[in-house]
Coordinates of C-alpha atoms in Angstrom, one line a residue:
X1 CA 39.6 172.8 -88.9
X2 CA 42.7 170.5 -88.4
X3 CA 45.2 173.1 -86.9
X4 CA 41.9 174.2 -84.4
X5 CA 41.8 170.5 -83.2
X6 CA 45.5 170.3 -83.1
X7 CA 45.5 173.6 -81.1
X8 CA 42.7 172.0 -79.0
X9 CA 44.5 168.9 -78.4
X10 CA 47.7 170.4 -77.1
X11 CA 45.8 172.6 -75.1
X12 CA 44.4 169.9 -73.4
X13 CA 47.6 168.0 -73.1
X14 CA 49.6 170.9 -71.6
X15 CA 46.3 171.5 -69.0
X16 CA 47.2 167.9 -68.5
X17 CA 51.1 168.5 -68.0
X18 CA 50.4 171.7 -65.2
X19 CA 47.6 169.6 -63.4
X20 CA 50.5 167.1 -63.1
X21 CA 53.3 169.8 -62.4
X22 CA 50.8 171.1 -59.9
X23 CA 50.3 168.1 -58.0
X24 CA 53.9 167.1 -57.5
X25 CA 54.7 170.5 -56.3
X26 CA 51.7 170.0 -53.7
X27 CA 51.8 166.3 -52.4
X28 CA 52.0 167.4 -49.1
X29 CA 48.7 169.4 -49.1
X30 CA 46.7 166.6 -51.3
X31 CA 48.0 164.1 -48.8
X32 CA 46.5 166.6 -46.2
X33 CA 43.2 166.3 -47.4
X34 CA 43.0 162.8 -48.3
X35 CA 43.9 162.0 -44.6
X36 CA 41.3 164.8 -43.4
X37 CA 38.5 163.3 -45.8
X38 CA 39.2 159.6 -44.5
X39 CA 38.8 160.4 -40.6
X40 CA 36.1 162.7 -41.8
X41 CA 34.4 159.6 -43.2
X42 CA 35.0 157.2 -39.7
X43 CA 34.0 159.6 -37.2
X44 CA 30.5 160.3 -39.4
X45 CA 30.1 156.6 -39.6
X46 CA 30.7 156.6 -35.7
X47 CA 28.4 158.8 -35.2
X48 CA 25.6 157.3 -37.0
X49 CA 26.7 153.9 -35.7
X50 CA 26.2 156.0 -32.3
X51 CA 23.1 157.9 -33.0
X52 CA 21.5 153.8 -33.9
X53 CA 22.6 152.6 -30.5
X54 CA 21.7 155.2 -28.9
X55 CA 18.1 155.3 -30.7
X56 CA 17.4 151.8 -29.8
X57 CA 18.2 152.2 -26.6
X58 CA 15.6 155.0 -26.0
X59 CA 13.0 152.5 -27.9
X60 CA 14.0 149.9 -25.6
X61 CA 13.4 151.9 -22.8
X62 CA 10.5 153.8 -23.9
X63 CA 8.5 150.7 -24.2
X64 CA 6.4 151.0 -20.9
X65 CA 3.0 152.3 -21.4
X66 CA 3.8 154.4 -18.5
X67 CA 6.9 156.0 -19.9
X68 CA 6.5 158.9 -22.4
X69 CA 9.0 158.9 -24.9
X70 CA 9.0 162.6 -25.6
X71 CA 11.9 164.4 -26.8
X72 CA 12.2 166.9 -24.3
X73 CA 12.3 164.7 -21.3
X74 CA 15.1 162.2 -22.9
X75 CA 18.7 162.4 -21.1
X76 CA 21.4 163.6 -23.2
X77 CA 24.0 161.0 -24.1
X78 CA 26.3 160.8 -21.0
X79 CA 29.1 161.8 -23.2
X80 CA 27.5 164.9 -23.3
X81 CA 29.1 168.8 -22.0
X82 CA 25.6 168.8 -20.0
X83 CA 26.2 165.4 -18.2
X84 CA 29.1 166.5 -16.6
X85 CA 28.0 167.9 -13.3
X86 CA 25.3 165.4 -13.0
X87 CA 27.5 161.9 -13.7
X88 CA 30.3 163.7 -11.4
X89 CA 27.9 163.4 -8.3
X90 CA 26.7 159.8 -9.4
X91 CA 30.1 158.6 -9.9
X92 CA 29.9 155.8 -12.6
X93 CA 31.9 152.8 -11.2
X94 CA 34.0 153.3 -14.7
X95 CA 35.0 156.5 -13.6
X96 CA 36.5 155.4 -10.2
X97 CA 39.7 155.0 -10.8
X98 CA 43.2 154.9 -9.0
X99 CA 44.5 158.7 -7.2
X100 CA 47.4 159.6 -5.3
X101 CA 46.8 157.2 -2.7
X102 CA 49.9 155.1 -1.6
X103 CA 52.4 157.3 -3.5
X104 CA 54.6 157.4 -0.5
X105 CA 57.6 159.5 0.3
X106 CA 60.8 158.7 -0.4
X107 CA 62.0 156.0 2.3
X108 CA 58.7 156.5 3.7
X109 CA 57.1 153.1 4.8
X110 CA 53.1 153.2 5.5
X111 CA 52.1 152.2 8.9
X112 CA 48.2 153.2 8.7
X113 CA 45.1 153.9 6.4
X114 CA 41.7 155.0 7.8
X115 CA 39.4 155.5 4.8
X116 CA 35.7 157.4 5.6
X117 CA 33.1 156.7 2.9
X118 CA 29.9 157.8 1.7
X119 CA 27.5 155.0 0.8
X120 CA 27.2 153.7 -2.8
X121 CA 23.9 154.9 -5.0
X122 CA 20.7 154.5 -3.6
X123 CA 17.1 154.8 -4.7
X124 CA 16.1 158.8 -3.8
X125 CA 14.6 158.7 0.1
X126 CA 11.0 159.4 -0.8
X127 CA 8.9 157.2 -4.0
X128 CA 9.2 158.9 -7.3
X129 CA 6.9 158.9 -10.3
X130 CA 7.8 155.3 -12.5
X131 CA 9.8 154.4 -9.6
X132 CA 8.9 150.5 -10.1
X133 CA 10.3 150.7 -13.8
X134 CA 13.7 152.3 -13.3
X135 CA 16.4 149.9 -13.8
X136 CA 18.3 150.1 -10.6
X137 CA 20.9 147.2 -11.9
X138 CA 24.0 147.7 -13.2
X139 CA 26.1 146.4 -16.3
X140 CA 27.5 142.9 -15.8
X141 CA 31.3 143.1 -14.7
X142 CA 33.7 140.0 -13.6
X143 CA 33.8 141.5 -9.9
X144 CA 30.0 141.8 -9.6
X145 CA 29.1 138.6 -10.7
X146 CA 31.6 137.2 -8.8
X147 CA 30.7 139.4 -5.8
X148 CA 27.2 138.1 -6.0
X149 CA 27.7 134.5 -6.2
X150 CA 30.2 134.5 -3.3
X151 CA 27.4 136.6 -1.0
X152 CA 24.4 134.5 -1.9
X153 CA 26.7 131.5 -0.6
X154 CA 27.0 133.2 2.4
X155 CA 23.7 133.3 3.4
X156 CA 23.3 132.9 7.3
X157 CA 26.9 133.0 7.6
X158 CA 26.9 136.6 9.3
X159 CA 24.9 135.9 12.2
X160 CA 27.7 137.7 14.2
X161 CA 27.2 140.8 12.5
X162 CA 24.8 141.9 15.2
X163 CA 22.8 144.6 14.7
X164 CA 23.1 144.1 10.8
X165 CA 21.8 140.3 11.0
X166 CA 18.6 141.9 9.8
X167 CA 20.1 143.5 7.1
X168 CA 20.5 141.2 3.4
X169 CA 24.6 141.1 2.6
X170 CA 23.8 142.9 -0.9
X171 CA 21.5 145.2 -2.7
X172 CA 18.4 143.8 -4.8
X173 CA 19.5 143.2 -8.4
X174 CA 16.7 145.0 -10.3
X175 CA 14.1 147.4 -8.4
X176 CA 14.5 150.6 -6.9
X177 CA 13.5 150.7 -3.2
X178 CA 13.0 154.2 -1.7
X179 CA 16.5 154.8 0.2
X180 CA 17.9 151.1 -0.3
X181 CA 21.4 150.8 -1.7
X182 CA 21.1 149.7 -5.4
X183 CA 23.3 147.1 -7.3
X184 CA 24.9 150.0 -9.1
X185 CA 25.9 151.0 -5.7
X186 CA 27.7 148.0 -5.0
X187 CA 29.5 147.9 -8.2
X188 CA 30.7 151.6 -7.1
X189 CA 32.9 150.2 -3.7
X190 CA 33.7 147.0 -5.5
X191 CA 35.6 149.3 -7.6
X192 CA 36.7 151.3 -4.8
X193 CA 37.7 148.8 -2.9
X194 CA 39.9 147.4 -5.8
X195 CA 41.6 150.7 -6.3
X196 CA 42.8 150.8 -2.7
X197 CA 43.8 147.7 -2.7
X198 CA 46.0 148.1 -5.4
X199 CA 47.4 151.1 -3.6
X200 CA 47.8 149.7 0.0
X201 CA 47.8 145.7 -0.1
X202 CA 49.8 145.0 -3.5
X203 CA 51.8 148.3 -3.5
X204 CA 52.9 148.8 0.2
X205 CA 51.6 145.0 1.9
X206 CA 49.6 146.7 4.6
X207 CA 47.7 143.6 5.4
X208 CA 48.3 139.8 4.7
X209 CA 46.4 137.1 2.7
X210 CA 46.1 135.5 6.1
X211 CA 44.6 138.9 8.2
X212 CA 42.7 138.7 11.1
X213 CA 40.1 140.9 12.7
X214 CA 42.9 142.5 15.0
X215 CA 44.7 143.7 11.9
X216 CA 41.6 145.9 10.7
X217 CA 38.6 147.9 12.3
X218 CA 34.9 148.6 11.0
X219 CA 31.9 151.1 11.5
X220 CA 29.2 151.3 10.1
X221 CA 26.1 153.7 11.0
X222 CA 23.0 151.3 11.2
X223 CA 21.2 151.8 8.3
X224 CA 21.5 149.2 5.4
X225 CA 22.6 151.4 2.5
X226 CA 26.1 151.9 4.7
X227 CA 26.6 148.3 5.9
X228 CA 26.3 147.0 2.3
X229 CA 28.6 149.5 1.1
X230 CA 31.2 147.9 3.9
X231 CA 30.4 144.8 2.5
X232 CA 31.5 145.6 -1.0
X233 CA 34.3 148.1 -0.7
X234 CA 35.8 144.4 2.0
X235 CA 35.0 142.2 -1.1
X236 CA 37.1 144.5 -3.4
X237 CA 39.4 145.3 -0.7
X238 CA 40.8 142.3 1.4
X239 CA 43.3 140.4 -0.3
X240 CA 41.0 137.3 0.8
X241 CA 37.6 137.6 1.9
X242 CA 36.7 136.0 5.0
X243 CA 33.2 136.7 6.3
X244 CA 33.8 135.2 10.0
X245 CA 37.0 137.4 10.6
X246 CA 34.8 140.7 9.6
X247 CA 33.4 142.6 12.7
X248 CA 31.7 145.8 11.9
X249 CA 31.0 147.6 14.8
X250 CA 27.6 149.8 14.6
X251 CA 27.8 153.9 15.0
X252 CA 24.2 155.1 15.9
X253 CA 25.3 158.7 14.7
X254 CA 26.1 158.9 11.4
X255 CA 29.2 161.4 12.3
X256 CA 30.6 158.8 14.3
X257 CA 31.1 160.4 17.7
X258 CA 31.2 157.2 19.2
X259 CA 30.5 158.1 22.3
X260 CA 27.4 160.4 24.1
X261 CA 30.2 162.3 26.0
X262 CA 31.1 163.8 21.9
X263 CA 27.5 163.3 20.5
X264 CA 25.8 165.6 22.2
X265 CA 26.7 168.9 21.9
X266 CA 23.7 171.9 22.3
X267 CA 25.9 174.6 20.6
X268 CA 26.6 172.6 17.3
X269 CA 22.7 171.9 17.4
X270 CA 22.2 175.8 17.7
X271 CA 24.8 177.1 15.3
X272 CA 22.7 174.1 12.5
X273 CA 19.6 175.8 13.4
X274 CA 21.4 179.0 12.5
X275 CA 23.0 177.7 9.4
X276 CA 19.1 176.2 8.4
X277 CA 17.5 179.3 8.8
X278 CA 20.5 180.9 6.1
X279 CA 19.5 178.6 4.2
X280 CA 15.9 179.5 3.7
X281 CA 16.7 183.4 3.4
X282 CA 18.9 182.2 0.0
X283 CA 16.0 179.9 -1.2
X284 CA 13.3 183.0 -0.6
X285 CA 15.5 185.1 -2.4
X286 CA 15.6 182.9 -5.4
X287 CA 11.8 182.8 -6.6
X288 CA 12.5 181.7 -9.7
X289 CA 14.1 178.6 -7.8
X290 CA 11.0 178.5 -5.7
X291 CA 8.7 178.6 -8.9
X292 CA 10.9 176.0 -10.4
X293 CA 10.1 173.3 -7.5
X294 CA 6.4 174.2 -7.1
X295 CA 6.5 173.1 -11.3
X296 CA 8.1 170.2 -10.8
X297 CA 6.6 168.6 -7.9
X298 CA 3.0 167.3 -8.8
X299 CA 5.2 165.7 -12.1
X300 CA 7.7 164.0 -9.5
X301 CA 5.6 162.9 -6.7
X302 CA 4.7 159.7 -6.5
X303 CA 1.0 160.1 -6.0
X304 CA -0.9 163.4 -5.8
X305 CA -1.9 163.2 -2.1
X306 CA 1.8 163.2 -1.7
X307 CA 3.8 166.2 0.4
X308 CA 5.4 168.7 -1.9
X309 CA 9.0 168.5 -2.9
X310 CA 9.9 172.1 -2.4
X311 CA 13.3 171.5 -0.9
X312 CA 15.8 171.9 -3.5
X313 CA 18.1 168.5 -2.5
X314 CA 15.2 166.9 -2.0
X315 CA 13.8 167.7 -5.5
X316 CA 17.5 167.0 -6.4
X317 CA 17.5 163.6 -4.8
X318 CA 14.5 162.6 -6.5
X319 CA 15.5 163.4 -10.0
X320 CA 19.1 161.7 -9.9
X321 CA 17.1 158.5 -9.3
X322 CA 16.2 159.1 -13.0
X323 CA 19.4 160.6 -14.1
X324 CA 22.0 157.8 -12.8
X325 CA 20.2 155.0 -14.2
X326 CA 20.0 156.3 -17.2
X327 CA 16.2 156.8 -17.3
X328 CA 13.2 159.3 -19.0
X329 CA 12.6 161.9 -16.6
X330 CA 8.9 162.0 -15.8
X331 CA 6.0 163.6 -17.3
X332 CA 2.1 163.8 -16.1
X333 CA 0.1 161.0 -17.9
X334 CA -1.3 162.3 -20.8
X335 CA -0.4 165.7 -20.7
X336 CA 3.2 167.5 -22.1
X337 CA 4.3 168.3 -18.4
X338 CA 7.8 166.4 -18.3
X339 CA 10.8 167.4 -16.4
X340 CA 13.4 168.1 -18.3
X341 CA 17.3 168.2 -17.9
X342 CA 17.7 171.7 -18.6
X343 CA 15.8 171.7 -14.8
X344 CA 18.3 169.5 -13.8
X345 CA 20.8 171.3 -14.9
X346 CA 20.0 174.9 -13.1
X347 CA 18.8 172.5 -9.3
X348 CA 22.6 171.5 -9.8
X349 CA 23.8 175.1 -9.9
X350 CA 21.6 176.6 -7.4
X351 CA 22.8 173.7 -5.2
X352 CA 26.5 173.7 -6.2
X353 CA 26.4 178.1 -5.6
X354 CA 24.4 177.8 -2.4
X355 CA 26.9 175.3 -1.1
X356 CA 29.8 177.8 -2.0
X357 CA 27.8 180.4 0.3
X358 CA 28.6 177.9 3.6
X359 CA 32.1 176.5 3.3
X360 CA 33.7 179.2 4.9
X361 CA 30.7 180.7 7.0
X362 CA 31.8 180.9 10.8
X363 CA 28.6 179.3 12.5
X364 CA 28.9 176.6 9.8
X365 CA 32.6 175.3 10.3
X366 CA 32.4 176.1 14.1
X367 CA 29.6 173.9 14.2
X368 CA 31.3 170.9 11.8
X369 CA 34.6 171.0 14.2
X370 CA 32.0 170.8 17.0
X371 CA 30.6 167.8 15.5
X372 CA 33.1 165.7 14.5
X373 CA 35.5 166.5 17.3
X374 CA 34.3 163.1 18.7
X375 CA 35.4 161.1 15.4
X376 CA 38.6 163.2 15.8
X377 CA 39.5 161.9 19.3
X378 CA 38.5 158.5 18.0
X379 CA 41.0 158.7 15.1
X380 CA 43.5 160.2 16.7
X381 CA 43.4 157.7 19.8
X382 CA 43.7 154.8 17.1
X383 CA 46.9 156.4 15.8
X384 CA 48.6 156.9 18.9
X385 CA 47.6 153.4 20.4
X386 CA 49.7 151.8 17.1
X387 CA 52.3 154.3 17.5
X388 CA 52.9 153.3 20.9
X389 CA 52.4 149.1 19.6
X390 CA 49.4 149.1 21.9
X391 CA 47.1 148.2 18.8
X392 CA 48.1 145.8 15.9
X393 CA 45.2 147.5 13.6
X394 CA 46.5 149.1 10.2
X395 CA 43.6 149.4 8.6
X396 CA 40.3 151.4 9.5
X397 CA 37.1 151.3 7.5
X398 CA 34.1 153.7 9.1
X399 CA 31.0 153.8 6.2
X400 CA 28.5 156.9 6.1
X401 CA 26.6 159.1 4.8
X402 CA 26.8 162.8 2.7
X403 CA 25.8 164.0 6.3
X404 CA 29.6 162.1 7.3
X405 CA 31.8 163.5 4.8
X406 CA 30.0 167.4 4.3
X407 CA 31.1 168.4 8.1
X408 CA 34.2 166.4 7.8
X409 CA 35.3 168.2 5.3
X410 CA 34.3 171.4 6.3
X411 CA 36.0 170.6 9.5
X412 CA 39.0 169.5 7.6
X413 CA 39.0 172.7 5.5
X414 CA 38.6 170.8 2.1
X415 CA 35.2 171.4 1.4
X416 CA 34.8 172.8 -2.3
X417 CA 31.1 173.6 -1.6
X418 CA 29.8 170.6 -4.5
X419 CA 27.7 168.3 -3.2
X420 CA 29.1 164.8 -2.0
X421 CA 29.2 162.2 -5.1
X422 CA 28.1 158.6 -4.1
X423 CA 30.8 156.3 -3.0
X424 CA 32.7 159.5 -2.3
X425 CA 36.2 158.6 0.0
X426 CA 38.4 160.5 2.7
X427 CA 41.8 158.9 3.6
X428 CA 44.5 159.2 5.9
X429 CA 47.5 158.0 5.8
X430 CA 49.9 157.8 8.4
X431 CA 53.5 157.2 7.2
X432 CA 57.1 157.0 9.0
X433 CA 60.3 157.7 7.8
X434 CA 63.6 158.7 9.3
X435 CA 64.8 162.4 9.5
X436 CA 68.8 162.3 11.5
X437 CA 68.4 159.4 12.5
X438 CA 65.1 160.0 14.3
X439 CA 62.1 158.1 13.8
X440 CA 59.0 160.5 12.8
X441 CA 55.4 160.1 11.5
X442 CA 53.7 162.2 9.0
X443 CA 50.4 162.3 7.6
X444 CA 48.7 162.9 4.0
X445 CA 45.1 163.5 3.2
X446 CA 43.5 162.6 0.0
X447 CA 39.9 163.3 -1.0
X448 CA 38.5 160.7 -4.1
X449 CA 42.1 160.3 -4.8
X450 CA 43.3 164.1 -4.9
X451 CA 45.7 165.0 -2.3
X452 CA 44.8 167.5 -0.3
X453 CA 47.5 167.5 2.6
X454 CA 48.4 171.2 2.7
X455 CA 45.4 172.4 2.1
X456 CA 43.5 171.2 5.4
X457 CA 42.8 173.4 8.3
X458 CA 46.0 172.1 10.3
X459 CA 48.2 171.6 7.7
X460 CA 47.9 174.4 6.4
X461 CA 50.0 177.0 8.6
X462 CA 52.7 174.4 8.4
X463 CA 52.9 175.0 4.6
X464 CA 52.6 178.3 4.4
X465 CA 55.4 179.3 7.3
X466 CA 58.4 179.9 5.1
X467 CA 60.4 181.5 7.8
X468 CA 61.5 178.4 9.7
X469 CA 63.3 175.7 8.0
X470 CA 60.9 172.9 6.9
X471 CA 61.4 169.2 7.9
X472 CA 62.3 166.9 4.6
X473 CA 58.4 165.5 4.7
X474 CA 57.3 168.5 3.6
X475 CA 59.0 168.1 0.1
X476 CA 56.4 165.4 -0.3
X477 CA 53.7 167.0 0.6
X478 CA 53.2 165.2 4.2
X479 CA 51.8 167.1 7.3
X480 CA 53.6 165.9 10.8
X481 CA 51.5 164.1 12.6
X482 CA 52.1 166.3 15.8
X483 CA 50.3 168.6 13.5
X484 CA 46.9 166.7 13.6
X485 CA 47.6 165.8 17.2
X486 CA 47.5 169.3 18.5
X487 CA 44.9 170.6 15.8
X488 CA 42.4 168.0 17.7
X489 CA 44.0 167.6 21.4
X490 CA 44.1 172.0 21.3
X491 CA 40.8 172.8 19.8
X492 CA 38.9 172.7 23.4
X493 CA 41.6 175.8 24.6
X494 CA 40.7 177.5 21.6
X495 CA 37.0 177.6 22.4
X496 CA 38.5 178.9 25.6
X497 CA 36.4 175.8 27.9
X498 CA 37.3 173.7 30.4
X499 CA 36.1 170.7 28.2
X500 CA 34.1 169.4 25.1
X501 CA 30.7 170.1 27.2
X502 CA 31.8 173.5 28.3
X503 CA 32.7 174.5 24.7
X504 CA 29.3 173.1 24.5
X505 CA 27.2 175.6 26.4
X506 CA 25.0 177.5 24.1
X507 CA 26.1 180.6 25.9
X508 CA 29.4 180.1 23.6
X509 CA 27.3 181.7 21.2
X510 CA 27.5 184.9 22.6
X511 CA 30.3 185.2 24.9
X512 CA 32.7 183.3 22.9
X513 CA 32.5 184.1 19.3
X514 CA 34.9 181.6 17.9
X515 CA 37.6 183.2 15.2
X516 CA 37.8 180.0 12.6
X517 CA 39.9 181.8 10.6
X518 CA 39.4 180.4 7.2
X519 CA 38.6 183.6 5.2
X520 CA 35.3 185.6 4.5
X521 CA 32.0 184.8 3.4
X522 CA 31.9 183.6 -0.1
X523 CA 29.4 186.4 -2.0
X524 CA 28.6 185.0 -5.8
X525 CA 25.9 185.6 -8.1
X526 CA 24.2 182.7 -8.5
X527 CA 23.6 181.9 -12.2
X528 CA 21.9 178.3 -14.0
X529 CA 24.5 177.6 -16.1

C-alpha cells in the first residue's frame, strides 16, 4: 500500500516535471495563444458593444407607428461588404477625403483650377413612402455648425445674387423635400471644399486671404440644390468668406453651354433619342428587372393614385432617399410587403452593367462631345485669356448636376460606366514650368481625386506615342495644354462641317458617321451580384 502511493506520488511529480519541461521548450507557442485568446476576447466584446448600438439605434428609429421594424427591410450596418456600392454613390462626407490634386510637377508652379461638381445629396425627385420621417440632417461637425451660424447671419445679405435671391443660402436642417438639397448635402462640399483648399490655397497659394471677385468665377445652373452646393463647397473653400465679393453667374442648361450658339444642337438631341430608345431594348430584355420594379412600386409610391416607378434610376433615386440617411426601407401598412436591400442591391448592378453598355457606344460619346463642346470653348477661352494676362481669374467653380458630369466624362473619355456619386468633382489644372529655357503649360485631370490625365480622350495619344521623344511633363503625368487646345479648337474639322451648327445638321447622322475611336461596344452579361 505504501510503495503504491509512493509510486503514485512520483508519478505525479514526474507528470509535473514534463508539463514543466514541456512548457519551457514551447513558450513561444503558449505565448501564441495567450495573445490570440486576448484579442479574441476584445474584438467579441466589440462586437457585442457593436451589435447594442447598433440595436438601439434601430429601436430608436423604429419608433414611428408608421415605420415597420421588420427584419427584412432593416439596412445592413454600413460597415457591411453589401453597403459598399450603395455608400460609394452617396458619398459620406467622412469619406471625402484629400486625392491627387495639387501634387504638382517638379518646378511646376500652378497657375489655374476649374473644378465641375455635381450637387450634394438631395431628397429623391418624386415623394416617397415615410418621406416626412426620414432624417435628412446630418451628424454635428465643427464646420457645419459653424457654416450654419455664419449663413443664418447672412440673411438678406445676398440680394445681388440675382436669380438665386429666391433661393434660402442653405438646406433645411431636418425634413426631406422632394429634390431639395439636404443638410447632409451640405456637409458633403463643406468637406470638399476643405480638401481643395488644403490642396490649392495652403499648398500652392492660388488665391489670397484678401481675394476679390476678379480673382475667381462661378456658375451655377438655376435650380436650388446646385447653388447651395456653391455656397458650401465657397464656405469650405475660400480662405475667408466674403458673401458680397461672391458673384455666381446662372447657367440655364445644366451642361453649361453658355451660350444658344452651343446649346442647341439637333443632332446631339437625335443621337439621345437614339441612345434612349437602347435603353429600353436592354430594360425589355431584362424581365426579371421589369418584374422587380412593377413589385416595388405600389410599396415606394407615395400614395396609390401615384404614377408607377418603372424606370430603374428612378426606382433607384427613390430608394437611396432611404439608404443614405440611414433609414427602414418601406413596407405596405399592415402587410409583409417591404423592400428590401437585396433589391437594392441587384437595381445597383443592372444600373452599374447597363451603364458599362454606353461608355463607349458611338451615338452616345458623339453625342456627349456634341454637348459639352460649348463648356469646352468656354473653358478653354478662360485658359487662354490668363495665359495671355488678359484675365486675373485663377480659380473657376461651375456647380451641376449627374446630367453635368455623365457627358463630360464621357466626352472626356473617363467614364467608368457607375453612376455619378453626390458631390462627385472634375478638376483641371493648368500648370507651367520651364522646359530649355521655354516657358510651357501643361494640364492634369483628376476625377474625385484620382488622376486621370492620360487616360482622357486627348491625352491619350500623347501617352501612348512612344516613337517621338516625350517632353519632361510627361514624367509627371501632365498633358500639354496645346493638347486640349486642339482636341476642342479641331473637333468641328473632324465632323468634317464648316461650324458647330453644321456639325449640327441631323443629316450628320447619315452622311457623316463620326469615327470616335474609343474602342467597341462593351458586351457583358449582366448578373445581380
Amino acid at each position: 500500500m505504501t510503495s503504491t502511493l509512493l509510486r503514485t506520488k512520483k508519478e505525479m511529480i514526474d507528470n509535473k516535471f514534463a508539463v514543466m519541461k514541456f512548457v519551457s521548450r514551447h513558450k513561444l507557442l503558449f505565448a501564441c495563444l495567450i495573445i490570440a485568446w486576448i484579442i479574441g476576447m476584445i474584438f467579441t466584446v466589440f462586437l457585442i458593444n457593436r451589435s447594442g448600438r447598433t440595436k438601439m439605434k434601430v429601436q430608436r428609429m423604429s419608433s414611428h407607428p408608421l415605420i415597420h421594424p421588420l427584419q427584412h427591410n432593416r439596412l445592413p450596418p454600413s460597415s457591411s461588404f453589401k453597403m459598399v456600392k450603395a455608400l460609394r454613390y452617396c458619398n459620406p462626407p467622412n469619406d471625402i477625403i484629400p486625392g491627387q490634386e495639387g501634387k504638382s510637377p517638379v518646378n511646376g508652379s500652378l497657375e489655374l483650377v476649374a473644378v465641375i461638381v455635381r450637387h450634394g445629396d438631395r431628397a429623391p425627385l418624386r415623394p416617397i413612402r415615410n418621406q416626412s420621417i426620414i432624417n435628412c440632417g446630418t451628424q454635428n461637425s465643427p464646420i457645419l455648425l459653424k457654416y450654419l451660424k455664419t449663413l443664418k447671419h447672412l440673411r438678406g445679405s445676398a440680394k445681388h445674387l440675382f436669380p438665386f435671391t429666391t433661393f434660402p443660402l442653405h438646406p433645411g436642417e431636418k425634413h426631406c423635400t422632394s429634390a431639395q438639397m439636404t443638410l447632409l448635402g451640405a456637409h458633403q462640399h463643406l468637406m470638399v471644399g476643405q480638401v481643395l483648399k488644403k490642396a490649392y490655397i495652403e499648398d500652392h497659394g492660388l488665391l489670397g486671404k484678401n481675394w476679390s471677385s476678379d480673382d475667381i468665377k462661378l456658375y451655377s445652373t438655376i435650380y436650388s440644390r446646385t447653388y447651395q452646393s456653391a455656397v458650401a463647397f465657397l464656405f469650405g473653400f475660400l480662405p475667408s468668406f466674403n458673401i458680397s465679393n461672391i458673384k455666381i453667374i446662372p447657367s440655364a442648361d445644366t451642361r453649361f453651354c453658355m451660350t444658344d450658339y452651343y446649346c442647341n444642337c439637333p443632332l446631339a438631341a437625335q443621337l439621345e433619342s437614339q441612345t434612349n430608345k437602347k435603353l429600353k431594348r436592354l430594360l425589355q430584355s431584362h424581365p426579371a428587372v421589369l418584374n422587380l420594379l412593377g413589385r416595388l412600386s405600389p410599396i415606394v409610391k407615395y400614395h396609390p393614385n401615384h404614377s408607377d416607378i418603372l424606370d430603374p434610376f428612378e426606382m433607384f433615386d427613390s430608394l437611396m432617399g432611404y439608404v443614405c440617411h440611414g433609414s427602414h426601407l418601406p413596407c405596405i401598412p399592415g402587410t409583409n410587403k417591404c423592400v428590401t436591400f437585396e433589391h437594392v442591391r441587384n437595381l445597383i448592378a443592372f444600373l452599374d452593367w447597363e451603364g458599362r453598355q454606353f461608355i463607349r457606344d458611338s451615338s452616345n460619346v458623339k453625342a456627349a462631345m456634341l454637348n459639352m463642346q460649348g463648356f469646352f470653348i468656354h473653358l478653354l477661352s478662360s485658359m487662354k485669356s490668363y495665359i495671355n494676362k488678359k484675365d486675373r481669374a485663377r480659380f473657376m467653380l461651375y456647380s451641376g448636376h449627374d446630367v453635368t458630369l455623365e457627358p463630360l466624362s464621357t466626352a472626356l473619355g473617363i467614364n467608368d460606366g457607375n453612376m455619378i456619386p453626390y458631390a462627385s468633382r472634375i478638376v483641371f489644372e493648368l500648370y507651367s514650368h520651364t522646359v530649355n529655357s521655354k516657358l510651357n503649360y501643361v494640364l492634369k485631370i483628376l476625377f474625385n481625386g484620382k488622376d486621370v490625365t492620360k487616360y482622357t480622350s486627348f491625352c491619350k495619344p500623347y501617352f501612348k506615342d512612344s516613337s517621338r521623344k516625350l517632353p519632361r511633363s510627361s514624367e509627371y503625368g501632365m498633358c500639354p495644354f496645346e493638347s486640349f487646345r486642339k482636341y476642342v479648337e479641331d473637333f468641328i474639322l473632324a465632323m468634317s462641317a464648316s461650324s458647330f451648327q453644321a456639325a449640327c445638321n441631323v443629316a450628320q447622322a447619315t452622311s457623316n458617321p463620326f469615327d470616335v475611336r474609343y474602342g467597341s461596344y462593351v458586351d457583358e452579361s449582366y448578373k445581380p451580384d
